[in-house]
Amino acid sequence: MKNQIVDVDAAEWKSDSTQNNWVADLEAGKVLHFTRLDFPISALDRHFFTPQIRHSKSRNISLDASGNLKGALGGDQIQAGLSEMMGRFRSQSLSLVNSYFSCYKGYLRLGPTSFRPSLIETRNQSWRADDRRLHVDAFPTRPTDGERILRVFINVNPDKVPRVWRVGEPFEKVVERFLANTAPYSAWRAKALNLFGVTKSLRSEYDHLMLQLHDAMKQDLNYQHNSPQLTIEFPTGSVWVCFSDQASHAAMSGQYMMEQTFHLPVSNQHDTHAGPLAILRRYTGRELI
Ligand code: SIN
Ligand code: FE
């Protein structure tokens, strides 16, 4: 279990190292923890560090790929300042993924940047939405057809409160534990969900299985408490990166974090036999998309 988290002792957001295992570790579903990167927070940025800055109807504040800010309260100056801080994290994240994982360069599609100012501990959510339970990321409205979800996280807590995660067992073990009990895929149901606009595109069998695994993990309290896992504290300033559709994770406590999403086509992985789609294909013997 211990090696599900790999420390990267580098001080720069850019790397020209060629002798490393970073991509292999990432594609094996590990969490890469950059312990020494610097991300300065200015006095102006500090004005945004209050949970009241988030619109009560939005889960997070987000900056979409075209630069539109959503979910934040406050006038033009606040909106512009927030966009600037999040945009700065976006460009640092881009530089990090393009150089540390240089084989992905040119193939990553930019997703949203989010700023999460709320205290995790006091969030009140249904079991399915509760990210304090171990899970792999899979979203009911957004089928991916196997496209990878690569995420860069940073703890920006100004009071040095760590963000505490649990990291679970490798994806293969999750599949071995839960696949047999997943409900069968219904192409008819997937069509209906798409027709009624519940999903943004047709939910494939792959996406169906990922949602089933996500739900089965979260629903099983025995699994939550007793499965192999480790707890890690990410101190203020820490940056960590993983394929969140593969690395089992749970966010237990903390406040003030930013996250940048990237999407990677399966065909542009370094090892196209790695990742949830290939693993699920092996276990089911079906194409799934
Ligand atoms: C998640 O991706 O499940 C939550 C991550 C976090 O809020 O730290
Ligand atoms: Fe998650």
Tab-separated table of C-alpha atoms and ligand atoms in Angstrom:
chain	number	residue	atom	x	y	z
A	1	MET	CA	0.000	0.000	0.000
A	2	LYS	CA	2.757	2.392	0.951
A	3	ASN	CA	3.915	2.716	-2.633
A	4	GLN	CA	0.505	3.981	-3.831
A	5	ILE	CA	1.938	7.425	-3.042
A	6	VAL	CA	5.210	8.540	-4.621
A	7	ASP	CA	7.066	11.626	-3.380
A	8	VAL	CA	8.657	13.887	-5.978
A	9	ASP	CA	11.316	16.019	-4.356
A	10	ALA	CA	11.541	18.747	-7.010
A	11	ALA	CA	11.422	22.511	-6.527
A	12	GLU	CA	10.359	23.520	-10.053
A	13	TRP	CA	7.053	23.298	-11.932
A	14	LYS	CA	9.114	22.362	-15.003
A	15	SER	CA	11.394	19.391	-15.449
A	16	ASP	CA	13.800	18.249	-18.133
A	17	SER	CA	14.601	14.951	-16.460
A	18	THR	CA	14.423	11.915	-18.716
A	19	GLN	CA	15.454	9.348	-16.091
A	20	ASN	CA	12.297	8.870	-14.058
A	21	ASN	CA	9.253	6.647	-13.519
A	22	TRP	CA	6.650	9.391	-13.203
A	23	VAL	CA	4.434	8.436	-16.146
A	24	ALA	CA	4.607	4.724	-15.285
A	25	ASP	CA	3.648	5.494	-11.671
A	26	LEU	CA	0.804	7.747	-12.778
A	27	GLU	CA	-0.523	5.154	-15.218
A	28	ALA	CA	-0.283	2.511	-12.480
A	29	GLY	CA	-2.826	4.603	-10.552
A	30	LYS	CA	-0.440	6.079	-7.997
A	31	VAL	CA	-0.616	9.546	-6.474
A	32	LEU	CA	2.461	11.681	-7.183
A	33	HIS	CA	3.149	14.059	-4.317
A	34	PHE	CA	5.245	17.121	-5.177
A	35	THR	CA	6.455	18.200	-1.766
A	36	ARG	CA	8.465	21.325	-2.605
A	37	LEU	CA	6.836	23.381	-5.341
A	38	ASP	CA	6.283	27.042	-4.632
A	39	PHE	CA	2.970	28.789	-5.343
A	40	PRO	CA	2.994	32.299	-3.883
A	41	ILE	CA	-0.304	33.573	-2.469
A	42	SER	CA	-0.430	37.379	-2.460
A	43	ALA	CA	-2.154	39.678	0.046
A	44	LEU	CA	-4.793	40.263	-2.635
A	45	ASP	CA	-5.386	36.513	-3.066
A	46	ARG	CA	-5.989	36.235	0.679
A	47	HIS	CA	-9.216	38.229	0.340
A	48	PHE	CA	-10.701	35.226	-1.467
A	49	PHE	CA	-10.041	32.856	1.400
A	50	THR	CA	-13.501	32.737	2.900
A	51	PRO	CA	-16.221	30.131	2.330
A	52	GLN	CA	-18.688	32.989	1.735
A	53	ILE	CA	-17.086	33.669	-1.631
A	54	ARG	CA	-18.768	30.564	-3.049
A	55	HIS	CA	-22.333	30.823	-4.342
A	56	SER	CA	-24.471	28.570	-2.121
A	57	LYS	CA	-25.892	26.823	-5.193
A	58	SER	CA	-22.442	25.821	-6.522
A	59	ARG	CA	-20.308	23.068	-5.107
A	60	ASN	CA	-17.080	24.809	-6.139
A	61	ILE	CA	-15.869	27.923	-7.868
A	62	SER	CA	-14.743	27.038	-11.359
A	63	LEU	CA	-12.881	28.578	-14.242
A	64	ASP	CA	-13.855	26.847	-17.460
A	65	ALA	CA	-11.480	26.125	-20.335
A	66	SER	CA	-12.544	29.366	-22.079
A	67	GLY	CA	-11.779	31.426	-18.972
A	68	ASN	CA	-15.336	31.972	-17.658
A	69	LEU	CA	-15.604	32.045	-13.875
A	70	LYS	CA	-18.637	30.396	-12.285
A	71	GLY	CA	-19.915	29.954	-8.758
A	72	ALA	CA	-18.264	33.000	-7.129
A	73	LEU	CA	-19.994	35.866	-5.337
A	74	GLY	CA	-18.622	39.412	-5.375
A	75	GLY	CA	-18.093	42.325	-7.743
A	76	ASP	CA	-15.935	42.658	-10.834
A	77	GLN	CA	-12.726	43.179	-8.887
A	78	ILE	CA	-13.172	39.990	-6.873
A	79	GLN	CA	-14.132	37.999	-9.950
A	80	ALA	CA	-11.099	39.285	-11.839
A	81	GLY	CA	-8.757	38.587	-8.911
A	82	LEU	CA	-10.070	35.060	-8.456
A	83	SER	CA	-9.748	34.368	-12.190
A	84	GLU	CA	-6.166	35.615	-12.060
A	85	MET	CA	-5.205	33.385	-9.102
A	86	MET	CA	-6.884	30.329	-10.609
A	87	GLY	CA	-5.440	31.126	-14.044
A	88	ARG	CA	-1.957	31.242	-12.498
A	89	PHE	CA	-2.475	27.796	-11.004
A	90	ARG	CA	-3.774	26.585	-14.371
A	91	SER	CA	-0.657	27.719	-16.200
A	92	GLN	CA	1.654	26.219	-13.555
A	93	SER	CA	-0.281	22.926	-13.761
A	94	LEU	CA	0.022	22.952	-17.543
A	95	SER	CA	3.739	23.478	-17.307
A	96	LEU	CA	3.984	20.655	-14.757
A	97	VAL	CA	2.062	18.047	-16.763
A	98	ASN	CA	3.689	19.006	-20.074
A	99	SER	CA	7.197	18.620	-18.703
A	100	TYR	CA	6.977	15.931	-16.005
A	101	PHE	CA	4.762	13.810	-18.278
A	102	SER	CA	6.172	15.102	-21.554
A	103	CYS	CA	4.777	12.203	-23.636
A	104	TYR	CA	1.290	13.692	-23.053
A	105	LYS	CA	2.281	17.072	-24.489
A	106	GLY	CA	-0.108	18.135	-27.243
A	107	TYR	CA	-2.665	15.445	-26.351
A	108	LEU	CA	-4.143	16.768	-23.115
A	109	ARG	CA	-7.437	18.601	-23.323
A	110	LEU	CA	-7.831	21.357	-20.777
A	111	GLY	CA	-10.710	20.927	-18.323
A	112	PRO	CA	-11.918	23.302	-15.611
A	113	THR	CA	-9.889	24.725	-12.741
A	114	SER	CA	-11.679	24.710	-9.403
A	115	PHE	CA	-11.208	26.565	-6.134
A	116	ARG	CA	-12.731	24.829	-3.111
A	117	PRO	CA	-13.052	27.207	-0.172
A	118	SER	CA	-15.366	25.092	1.997
A	119	LEU	CA	-14.412	23.057	5.027
A	120	ILE	CA	-14.641	19.376	4.088
A	121	GLU	CA	-15.583	18.152	7.579
A	122	THR	CA	-18.902	20.014	7.801
A	123	ARG	CA	-20.203	19.239	4.306
A	124	ASN	CA	-23.553	17.532	4.437
A	125	GLN	CA	-24.071	15.233	1.466
A	126	SER	CA	-25.744	12.060	0.306
A	127	TRP	CA	-23.502	8.964	0.413
A	128	ARG	CA	-23.190	9.083	-3.373
A	129	ALA	CA	-21.891	12.664	-3.434
A	130	ASP	CA	-19.766	12.221	-0.312
A	131	ASP	CA	-16.123	12.399	-1.357
A	132	ARG	CA	-15.053	11.490	2.199
A	133	ARG	CA	-15.760	7.929	1.123
A	134	LEU	CA	-13.151	6.088	-0.943
A	135	HIS	CA	-14.058	6.184	-4.637
A	136	VAL	CA	-12.758	6.485	-8.172
A	137	ASP	CA	-14.095	9.480	-10.105
A	138	ALA	CA	-17.043	8.757	-12.393
A	139	PHE	CA	-19.786	11.259	-13.151
A	140	PRO	CA	-23.435	10.365	-13.857
A	141	THR	CA	-24.016	13.145	-16.406
A	142	ARG	CA	-20.647	13.100	-18.193
A	143	PRO	CA	-19.676	9.839	-19.917
A	144	THR	CA	-15.986	9.654	-20.864
A	145	ASP	CA	-15.825	6.498	-23.021
A	146	GLY	CA	-12.577	5.717	-21.262
A	147	GLU	CA	-10.898	9.088	-21.727
A	148	ARG	CA	-8.633	9.625	-18.744
A	149	ILE	CA	-9.195	12.173	-15.986
A	150	LEU	CA	-5.844	13.627	-14.913
A	151	ARG	CA	-5.974	16.009	-11.947
A	152	VAL	CA	-3.489	18.364	-10.325
A	153	PHE	CA	-4.324	19.476	-6.763
A	154	ILE	CA	-2.779	22.112	-4.490
A	155	ASN	CA	-3.445	22.854	-0.834
A	156	VAL	CA	-3.465	26.666	-0.511
A	157	ASN	CA	-4.681	26.845	3.093
A	158	PRO	CA	-3.270	30.094	4.576
A	159	ASP	CA	-3.427	28.767	8.172
A	160	LYS	CA	-1.298	25.709	7.472
A	161	VAL	CA	-4.202	23.290	7.817
A	162	PRO	CA	-3.331	20.121	5.867
A	163	ARG	CA	-5.685	18.509	3.373
A	164	VAL	CA	-6.102	14.942	4.531
A	165	TRP	CA	-6.790	12.181	2.029
A	166	ARG	CA	-7.141	8.453	2.234
A	167	VAL	CA	-5.702	6.549	-0.725
A	168	GLY	CA	-7.067	3.074	-1.370
A	169	GLU	CA	-5.945	-0.121	-3.026
A	170	PRO	CA	-5.040	-0.409	-6.750
A	171	PHE	CA	-7.898	-0.295	-9.294
A	172	GLU	CA	-7.473	-3.988	-10.191
A	173	LYS	CA	-8.322	-4.894	-6.580
A	174	VAL	CA	-11.407	-2.670	-6.662
A	175	VAL	CA	-12.541	-4.468	-9.826
A	176	GLU	CA	-11.871	-7.885	-8.296
A	177	ARG	CA	-13.910	-6.966	-5.262
A	178	PHE	CA	-16.939	-5.327	-6.876
A	179	LEU	CA	-17.279	-6.303	-10.553
A	180	ALA	CA	-19.233	-9.507	-9.923
A	181	ASN	CA	-22.041	-7.576	-8.224
A	182	THR	CA	-22.489	-4.799	-10.775
A	183	ALA	CA	-25.875	-4.448	-12.456
A	184	PRO	CA	-25.934	-5.395	-16.158
A	185	TYR	CA	-25.668	-2.629	-18.746
A	186	SER	CA	-28.847	-1.662	-20.536
A	187	ALA	CA	-28.319	-0.033	-23.946
A	188	TRP	CA	-31.976	0.868	-23.955
A	189	ARG	CA	-31.703	2.721	-20.644
A	190	ALA	CA	-28.552	4.513	-21.816
A	191	LYS	CA	-30.454	5.753	-24.898
A	192	ALA	CA	-33.336	6.993	-22.777
A	193	LEU	CA	-30.994	8.855	-20.404
A	194	ASN	CA	-29.375	10.542	-23.379
A	195	LEU	CA	-32.698	11.353	-25.033
A	196	PHE	CA	-34.019	13.025	-21.883
A	197	GLY	CA	-30.806	15.009	-21.467
A	198	VAL	CA	-29.770	13.280	-18.218
A	199	THR	CA	-26.395	12.448	-19.780
A	200	LYS	CA	-24.427	14.789	-22.060
A	201	SER	CA	-23.715	11.894	-24.455
A	202	LEU	CA	-24.562	8.201	-24.627
A	203	ARG	CA	-23.484	6.329	-21.478
A	204	SER	CA	-21.286	3.452	-22.669
A	205	GLU	CA	-20.947	0.141	-20.861
A	206	TYR	CA	-17.569	1.409	-19.651
A	207	ASP	CA	-19.182	4.479	-18.068
A	208	HIS	CA	-21.929	2.321	-16.599
A	209	LEU	CA	-19.355	0.035	-14.939
A	210	MET	CA	-17.335	2.976	-13.604
A	211	LEU	CA	-20.464	4.435	-11.980
A	212	GLN	CA	-21.346	1.040	-10.556
A	213	LEU	CA	-17.860	0.725	-9.039
A	214	HIS	CA	-17.998	4.302	-7.700
A	215	ASP	CA	-21.333	3.630	-6.011
A	216	ALA	CA	-20.460	0.146	-4.766
A	217	MET	CA	-17.293	1.444	-3.088
A	218	LYS	CA	-19.051	4.371	-1.429
A	219	GLN	CA	-22.007	2.318	-0.287
A	220	ASP	CA	-19.994	-0.428	1.403
A	221	LEU	CA	-19.107	0.798	4.893
A	222	ASN	CA	-17.159	-2.327	5.690
A	223	TYR	CA	-15.031	-1.684	2.600
A	224	GLN	CA	-14.650	1.977	3.586
A	225	HIS	CA	-13.301	1.094	7.012
A	226	ASN	CA	-11.435	-2.148	6.480
A	227	SER	CA	-10.013	-2.210	2.947
A	228	PRO	CA	-6.263	-1.605	2.497
A	229	GLN	CA	-5.665	2.141	2.572
A	230	LEU	CA	-3.418	4.823	3.904
A	231	THR	CA	-4.006	8.294	5.218
A	232	ILE	CA	-1.858	11.121	3.941
A	233	GLU	CA	-1.680	14.741	5.051
A	234	PHE	CA	-0.900	17.197	2.275
A	235	PRO	CA	0.536	20.292	3.989
A	236	THR	CA	-0.068	23.826	2.729
A	237	GLY	CA	1.862	24.274	-0.519
A	238	SER	CA	1.761	20.578	-1.439
A	239	VAL	CA	0.859	19.652	-5.001
A	240	TRP	CA	-0.352	16.180	-5.887
A	241	VAL	CA	-1.312	14.587	-9.193
A	242	CYS	CA	-3.217	11.432	-10.115
A	243	PHE	CA	-5.541	9.840	-12.619
A	244	SER	CA	-8.583	10.220	-10.394
A	245	ASP	CA	-10.608	7.738	-12.483
A	246	GLN	CA	-8.104	5.079	-11.347
A	247	ALA	CA	-6.583	6.084	-7.998
A	248	SER	CA	-9.005	5.288	-5.171
A	249	HIS	CA	-9.237	8.403	-2.977
A	250	ALA	CA	-11.254	10.124	-0.246
A	251	ALA	CA	-10.899	13.721	0.985
A	252	MET	CA	-11.295	13.632	4.784
A	253	SER	CA	-10.558	17.142	6.010
A	254	GLY	CA	-9.127	20.503	5.057
A	255	GLN	CA	-10.145	23.778	3.476
A	256	TYR	CA	-8.952	25.872	0.512
A	257	MET	CA	-7.699	23.786	-2.344
A	258	MET	CA	-7.361	24.290	-6.086
A	259	GLU	CA	-7.630	21.564	-8.678
A	260	GLN	CA	-6.947	21.464	-12.410
A	261	THR	CA	-8.517	18.807	-14.625
A	262	PHE	CA	-7.034	17.515	-17.886
A	263	HIS	CA	-8.444	14.846	-20.191
A	264	LEU	CA	-6.252	12.372	-22.053
A	265	PRO	CA	-7.403	10.014	-24.831
A	266	VAL	CA	-6.586	6.384	-23.996
A	267	SER	CA	-4.621	6.103	-27.245
A	268	ASN	CA	-2.237	8.790	-25.966
A	269	GLN	CA	-1.327	7.032	-22.742
A	270	HIS	CA	2.290	5.938	-22.641
A	271	ASP	CA	1.036	2.396	-22.090
A	272	THR	CA	-2.285	1.923	-23.854
A	273	HIS	CA	-2.825	-1.283	-21.845
A	274	ALA	CA	-2.907	0.733	-18.609
A	275	GLY	CA	-5.906	2.451	-17.070
A	276	PRO	CA	-9.507	1.566	-16.182
A	277	LEU	CA	-10.755	0.829	-19.717
A	278	ALA	CA	-8.002	-1.698	-20.458
A	279	ILE	CA	-8.323	-3.250	-16.997
A	280	LEU	CA	-12.113	-3.576	-17.259
A	281	ARG	CA	-11.755	-5.044	-20.750
A	282	ARG	CA	-9.407	-7.678	-19.367
A	283	TYR	CA	-11.754	-8.618	-16.543
A	284	THR	CA	-14.984	-8.619	-18.606
A	285	GLY	CA	-13.653	-9.834	-21.967
A	286	ARG	CA	-15.817	-7.170	-23.637
A	287	GLU	CA	-15.021	-4.029	-25.633
A	288	LEU	CA	-17.160	-1.789	-23.379
A	289	ILE	CA	-17.222	1.254	-25.693
B	1	SIN	C1	-12.325	14.372	-4.753
B	1	SIN	O1	-11.819	14.504	-5.872
B	1	SIN	O2	-12.943	13.354	-4.488
B	1	SIN	C2	-12.195	15.455	-3.708
B	1	SIN	C3	-10.830	15.984	-3.625
B	1	SIN	C4	-10.659	17.047	-2.556
B	1	SIN	O3	-11.608	17.800	-2.321
B	1	SIN	O4	-9.574	17.129	-1.977
B	2	FE	FE	-12.982	12.277	-6.392
